Short mmCIF file of C-alpha atoms in Angstrom, two decimals:
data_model
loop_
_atom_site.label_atom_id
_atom_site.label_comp_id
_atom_site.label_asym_id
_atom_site.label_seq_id
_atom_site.Cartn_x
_atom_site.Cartn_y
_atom_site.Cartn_z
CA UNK A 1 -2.13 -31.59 4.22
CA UNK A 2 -1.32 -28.58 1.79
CA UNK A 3 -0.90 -30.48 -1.02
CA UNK A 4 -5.01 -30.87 -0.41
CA UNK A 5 -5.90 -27.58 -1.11
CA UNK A 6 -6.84 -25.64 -4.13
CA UNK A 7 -4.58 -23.60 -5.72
CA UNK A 8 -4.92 -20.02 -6.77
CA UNK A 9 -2.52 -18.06 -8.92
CA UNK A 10 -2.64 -15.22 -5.88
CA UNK A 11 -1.30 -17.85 -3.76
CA UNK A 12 1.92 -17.58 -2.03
CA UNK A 13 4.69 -19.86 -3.23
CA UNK A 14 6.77 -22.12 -0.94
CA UNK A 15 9.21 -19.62 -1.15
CA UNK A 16 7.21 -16.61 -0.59
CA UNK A 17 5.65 -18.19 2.77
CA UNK A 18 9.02 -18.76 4.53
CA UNK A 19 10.19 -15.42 4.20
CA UNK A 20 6.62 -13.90 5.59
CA UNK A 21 6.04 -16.03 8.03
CA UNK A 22 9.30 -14.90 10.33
CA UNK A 23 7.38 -11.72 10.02
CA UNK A 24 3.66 -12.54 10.73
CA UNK A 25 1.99 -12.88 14.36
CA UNK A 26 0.98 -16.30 13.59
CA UNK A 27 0.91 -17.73 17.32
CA UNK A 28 -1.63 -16.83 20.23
CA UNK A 29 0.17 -15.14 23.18
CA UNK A 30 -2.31 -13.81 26.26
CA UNK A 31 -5.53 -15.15 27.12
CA UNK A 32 -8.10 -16.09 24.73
CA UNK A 33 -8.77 -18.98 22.47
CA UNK A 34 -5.70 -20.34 20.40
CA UNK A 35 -5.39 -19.88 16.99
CA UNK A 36 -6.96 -23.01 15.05
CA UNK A 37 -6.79 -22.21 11.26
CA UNK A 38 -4.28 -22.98 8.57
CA UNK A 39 -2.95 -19.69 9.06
CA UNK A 40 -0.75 -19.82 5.48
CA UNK A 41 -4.19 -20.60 3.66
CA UNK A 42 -5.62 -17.68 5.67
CA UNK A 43 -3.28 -15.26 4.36
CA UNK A 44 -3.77 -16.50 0.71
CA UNK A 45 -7.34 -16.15 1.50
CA UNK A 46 -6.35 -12.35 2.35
CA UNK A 47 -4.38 -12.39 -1.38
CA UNK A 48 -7.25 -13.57 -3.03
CA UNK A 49 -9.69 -11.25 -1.95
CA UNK A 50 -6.63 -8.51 -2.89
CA UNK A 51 -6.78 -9.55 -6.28
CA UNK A 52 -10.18 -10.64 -6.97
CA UNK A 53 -11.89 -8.01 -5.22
CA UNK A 54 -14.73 -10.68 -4.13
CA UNK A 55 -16.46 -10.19 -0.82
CA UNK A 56 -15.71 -11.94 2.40
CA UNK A 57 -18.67 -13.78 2.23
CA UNK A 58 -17.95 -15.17 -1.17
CA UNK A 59 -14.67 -16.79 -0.65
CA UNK A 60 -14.55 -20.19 -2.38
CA UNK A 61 -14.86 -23.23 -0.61
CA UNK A 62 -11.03 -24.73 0.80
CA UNK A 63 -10.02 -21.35 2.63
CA UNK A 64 -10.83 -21.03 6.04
CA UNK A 65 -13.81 -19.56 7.72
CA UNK A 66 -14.26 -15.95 6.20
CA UNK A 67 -15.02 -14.27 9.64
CA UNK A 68 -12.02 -15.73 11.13
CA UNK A 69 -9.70 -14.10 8.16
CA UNK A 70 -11.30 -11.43 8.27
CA UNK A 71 -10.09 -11.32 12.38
CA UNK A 72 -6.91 -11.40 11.40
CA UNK A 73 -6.72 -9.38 8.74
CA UNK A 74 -8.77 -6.44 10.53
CA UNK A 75 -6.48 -7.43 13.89
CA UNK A 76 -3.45 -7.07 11.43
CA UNK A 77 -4.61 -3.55 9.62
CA UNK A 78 -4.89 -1.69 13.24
CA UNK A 79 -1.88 -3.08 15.10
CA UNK A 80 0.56 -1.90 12.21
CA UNK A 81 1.22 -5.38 10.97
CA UNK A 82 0.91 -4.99 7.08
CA UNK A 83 2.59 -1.69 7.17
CA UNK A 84 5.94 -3.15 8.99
CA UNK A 85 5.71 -6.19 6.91
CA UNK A 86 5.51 -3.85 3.95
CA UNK A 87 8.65 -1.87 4.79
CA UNK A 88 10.49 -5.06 5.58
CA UNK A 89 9.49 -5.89 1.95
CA UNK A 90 10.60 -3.12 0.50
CA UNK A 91 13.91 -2.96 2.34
CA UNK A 92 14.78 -6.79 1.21
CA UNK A 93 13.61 -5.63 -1.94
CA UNK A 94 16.07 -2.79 -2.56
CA UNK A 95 18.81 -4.61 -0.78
CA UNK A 96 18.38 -7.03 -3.18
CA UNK A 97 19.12 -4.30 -6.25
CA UNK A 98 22.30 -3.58 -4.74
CA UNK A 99 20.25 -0.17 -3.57
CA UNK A 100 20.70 1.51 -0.02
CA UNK A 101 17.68 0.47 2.08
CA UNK A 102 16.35 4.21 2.14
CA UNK A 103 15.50 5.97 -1.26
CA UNK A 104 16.80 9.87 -1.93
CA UNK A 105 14.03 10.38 -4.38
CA UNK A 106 10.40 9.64 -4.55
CA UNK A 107 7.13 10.28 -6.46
CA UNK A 108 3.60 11.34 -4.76
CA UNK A 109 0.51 11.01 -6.23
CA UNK A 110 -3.22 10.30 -5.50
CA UNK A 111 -6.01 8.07 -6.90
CA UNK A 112 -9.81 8.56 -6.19
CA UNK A 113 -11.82 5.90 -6.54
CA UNK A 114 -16.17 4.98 -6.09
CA UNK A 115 -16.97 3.93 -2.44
CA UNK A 116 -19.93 3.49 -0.64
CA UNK A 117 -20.82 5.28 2.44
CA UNK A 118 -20.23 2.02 4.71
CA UNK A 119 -17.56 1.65 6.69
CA UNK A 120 -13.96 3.74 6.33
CA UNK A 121 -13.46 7.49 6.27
CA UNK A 122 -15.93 9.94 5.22
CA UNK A 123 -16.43 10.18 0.92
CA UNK A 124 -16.14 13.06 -0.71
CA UNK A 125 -16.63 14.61 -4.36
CA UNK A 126 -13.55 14.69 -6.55
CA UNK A 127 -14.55 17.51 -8.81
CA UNK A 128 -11.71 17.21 -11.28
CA UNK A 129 -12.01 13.48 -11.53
CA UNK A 130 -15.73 13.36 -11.10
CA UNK A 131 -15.61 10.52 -8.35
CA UNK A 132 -17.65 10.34 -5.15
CA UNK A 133 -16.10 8.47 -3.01
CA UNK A 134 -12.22 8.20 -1.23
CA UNK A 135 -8.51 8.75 -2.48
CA UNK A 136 -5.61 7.11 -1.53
CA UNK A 137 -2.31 9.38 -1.36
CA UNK A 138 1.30 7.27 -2.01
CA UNK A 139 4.51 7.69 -1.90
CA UNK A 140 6.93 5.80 -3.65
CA UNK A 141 10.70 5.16 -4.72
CA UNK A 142 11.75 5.94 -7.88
CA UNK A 143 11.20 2.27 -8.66
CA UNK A 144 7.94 1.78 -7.61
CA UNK A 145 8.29 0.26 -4.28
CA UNK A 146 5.29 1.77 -1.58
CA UNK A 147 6.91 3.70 1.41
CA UNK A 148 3.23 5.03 2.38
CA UNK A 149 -0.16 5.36 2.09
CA UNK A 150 -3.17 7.31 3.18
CA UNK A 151 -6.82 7.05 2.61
CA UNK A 152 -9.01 10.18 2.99
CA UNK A 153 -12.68 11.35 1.76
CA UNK A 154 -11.97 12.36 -2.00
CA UNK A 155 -12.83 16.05 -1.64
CA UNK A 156 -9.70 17.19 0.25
CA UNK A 157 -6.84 19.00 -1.79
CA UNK A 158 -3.77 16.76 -2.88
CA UNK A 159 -1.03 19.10 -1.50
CA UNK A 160 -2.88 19.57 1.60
CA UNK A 161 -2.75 15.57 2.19
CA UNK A 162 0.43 15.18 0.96
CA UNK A 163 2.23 17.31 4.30
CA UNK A 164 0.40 14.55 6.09
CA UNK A 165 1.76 11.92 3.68
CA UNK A 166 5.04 13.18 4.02
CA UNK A 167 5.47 13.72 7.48
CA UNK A 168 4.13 10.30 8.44
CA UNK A 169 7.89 8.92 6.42
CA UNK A 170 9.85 6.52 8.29
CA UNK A 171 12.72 9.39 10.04
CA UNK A 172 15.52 7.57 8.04
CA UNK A 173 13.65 8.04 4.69
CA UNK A 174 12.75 12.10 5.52
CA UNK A 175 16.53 12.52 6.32
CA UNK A 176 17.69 10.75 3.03
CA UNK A 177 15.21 12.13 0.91
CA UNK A 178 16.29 14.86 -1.62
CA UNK A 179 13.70 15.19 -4.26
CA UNK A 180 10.02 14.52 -4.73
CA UNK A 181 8.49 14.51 -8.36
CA UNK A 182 4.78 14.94 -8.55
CA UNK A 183 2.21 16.56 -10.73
CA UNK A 184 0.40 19.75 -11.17
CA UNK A 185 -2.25 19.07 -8.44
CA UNK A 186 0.71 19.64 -5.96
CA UNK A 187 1.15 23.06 -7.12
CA UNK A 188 0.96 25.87 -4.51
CA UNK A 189 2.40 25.85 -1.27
CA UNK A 190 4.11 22.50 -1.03
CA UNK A 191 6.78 22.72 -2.71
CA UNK A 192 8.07 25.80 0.04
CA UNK A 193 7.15 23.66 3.11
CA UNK A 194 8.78 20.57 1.77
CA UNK A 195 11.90 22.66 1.59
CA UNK A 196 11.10 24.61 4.43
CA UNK A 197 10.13 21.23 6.45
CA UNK A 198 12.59 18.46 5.33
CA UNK A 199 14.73 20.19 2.95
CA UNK A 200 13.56 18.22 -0.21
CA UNK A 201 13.18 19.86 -3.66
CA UNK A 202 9.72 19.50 -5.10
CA UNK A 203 9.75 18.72 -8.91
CA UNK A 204 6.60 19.60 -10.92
CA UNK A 205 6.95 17.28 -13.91
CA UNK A 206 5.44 18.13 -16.77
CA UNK A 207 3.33 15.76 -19.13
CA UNK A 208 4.80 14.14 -22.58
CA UNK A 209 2.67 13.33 -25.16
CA UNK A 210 3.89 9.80 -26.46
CA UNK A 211 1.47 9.35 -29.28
CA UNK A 212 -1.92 11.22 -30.13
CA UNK A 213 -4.01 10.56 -26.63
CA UNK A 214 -1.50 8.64 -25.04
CA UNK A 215 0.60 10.97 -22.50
CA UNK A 216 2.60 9.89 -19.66
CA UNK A 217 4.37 12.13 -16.85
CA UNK A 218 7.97 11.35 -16.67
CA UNK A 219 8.98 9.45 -13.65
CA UNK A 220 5.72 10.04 -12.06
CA UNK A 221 5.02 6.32 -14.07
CA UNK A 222 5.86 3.88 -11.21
CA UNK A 223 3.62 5.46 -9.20
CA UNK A 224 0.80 4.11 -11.66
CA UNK A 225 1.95 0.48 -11.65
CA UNK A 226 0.89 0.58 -7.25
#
């Protein structure tokens, strides 16, 4: 029974599960074994990794087999799965606000961070943030919400991945979109092909010094809190 299990503070709610699970392939179609596990305990198992950062290996005892959520979260990474439940997310999510379902503005930005060499794309050496390893690129509304992400080695030039970003948009949010605020690591080039391209004004936004070593980059914020 569910009431059974252990109870994490990454998992879902009651709440939070029905709305997902119209969303989620949770039933065996095709030949093959049929699925088994407590698939709602699987997915928290998926949370709980998200927010713990633990390996597969190491997930506590009560979850289900760690090679058969890892299946399905793998299985669920290449066949698009997170990424359309993410937009659907988003969507209710703005919807909810009273917002149209497609933003007009939006903020890049990039975030390198220390990988091994096993497993994922190549690394590469961030010179300006000292890192060795990957960076992800986003893009995101103006409050917050993730419209898209790539992952690439670390070495390769922020506005070159962002025209890769950018053109991998949903077609409903390139048409709507109007302006894009990023930072100085976008300057060159991009700003003419994003106008060129998709007719969006590139913003440069300057930093703001808030209080002696504390400086923030206005609107650029909410792409922080991803």
């Amino acid at each position: 029974m569910w009431h059974s299990f252990k109870h994490y503070t990454s998992d879902l709610t009651d709440g939070q599960w029905k709305v997902l699970k119209v969303w989620l392939p949770l039933t065996h179609s095709g030949p093959g074994r049929p699925i088994r596990i407590n698939m709602r305990q699987a997915v928290n198992a998926m949370l709980y990794i998200a927010k713990t950062g633990c390996q597969w290996a190491n997930l506590p005892y009560g979850f289900p087999n760690y090679q058969s959520v890892y299946y399905h979260f793998r299985k669920w990474s290449l066949d698009g799965t997170w990424e359309r439940l993410n937009r659907i997310l988003v969507l209710l999510a703005r919807h909810a606000m009273g917002r149209c379902p497609y933003p007009s503005a939006g903020v890049i930005d990039s975030q390198s961070v220390k990988t091994t060499a096993v497993g994922g794309p190549a690394r590469g050496y961030d010179g300006f943030k000292k890192v060795q390893g990957r960076k992800r690129h986003l893009f995101v509304d103006s409050q917050g919400h993730l419209w898209r992400v790539r992952v690439e080695a670390a070495h390769l030039q922020d506005r070159d991945e962002a025209k890769a970003l950018l053109s991998g948009l949903p077609p409903m949010v390139k048409r709507r979109l109007s302006k894009i605020w990023a930072d100085g690591a976008y300057n060159g080039d991009l700003a003419a092909w994003c106008l060129a391209h998709f007719h969006i004004v590139l913003e440069l936004v300057q930093p703001v010094t808030l209080l002696p070593g504390v400086v923030r980059f206005p609107r650029r914020w909410v792409v922080e809190m991803v």
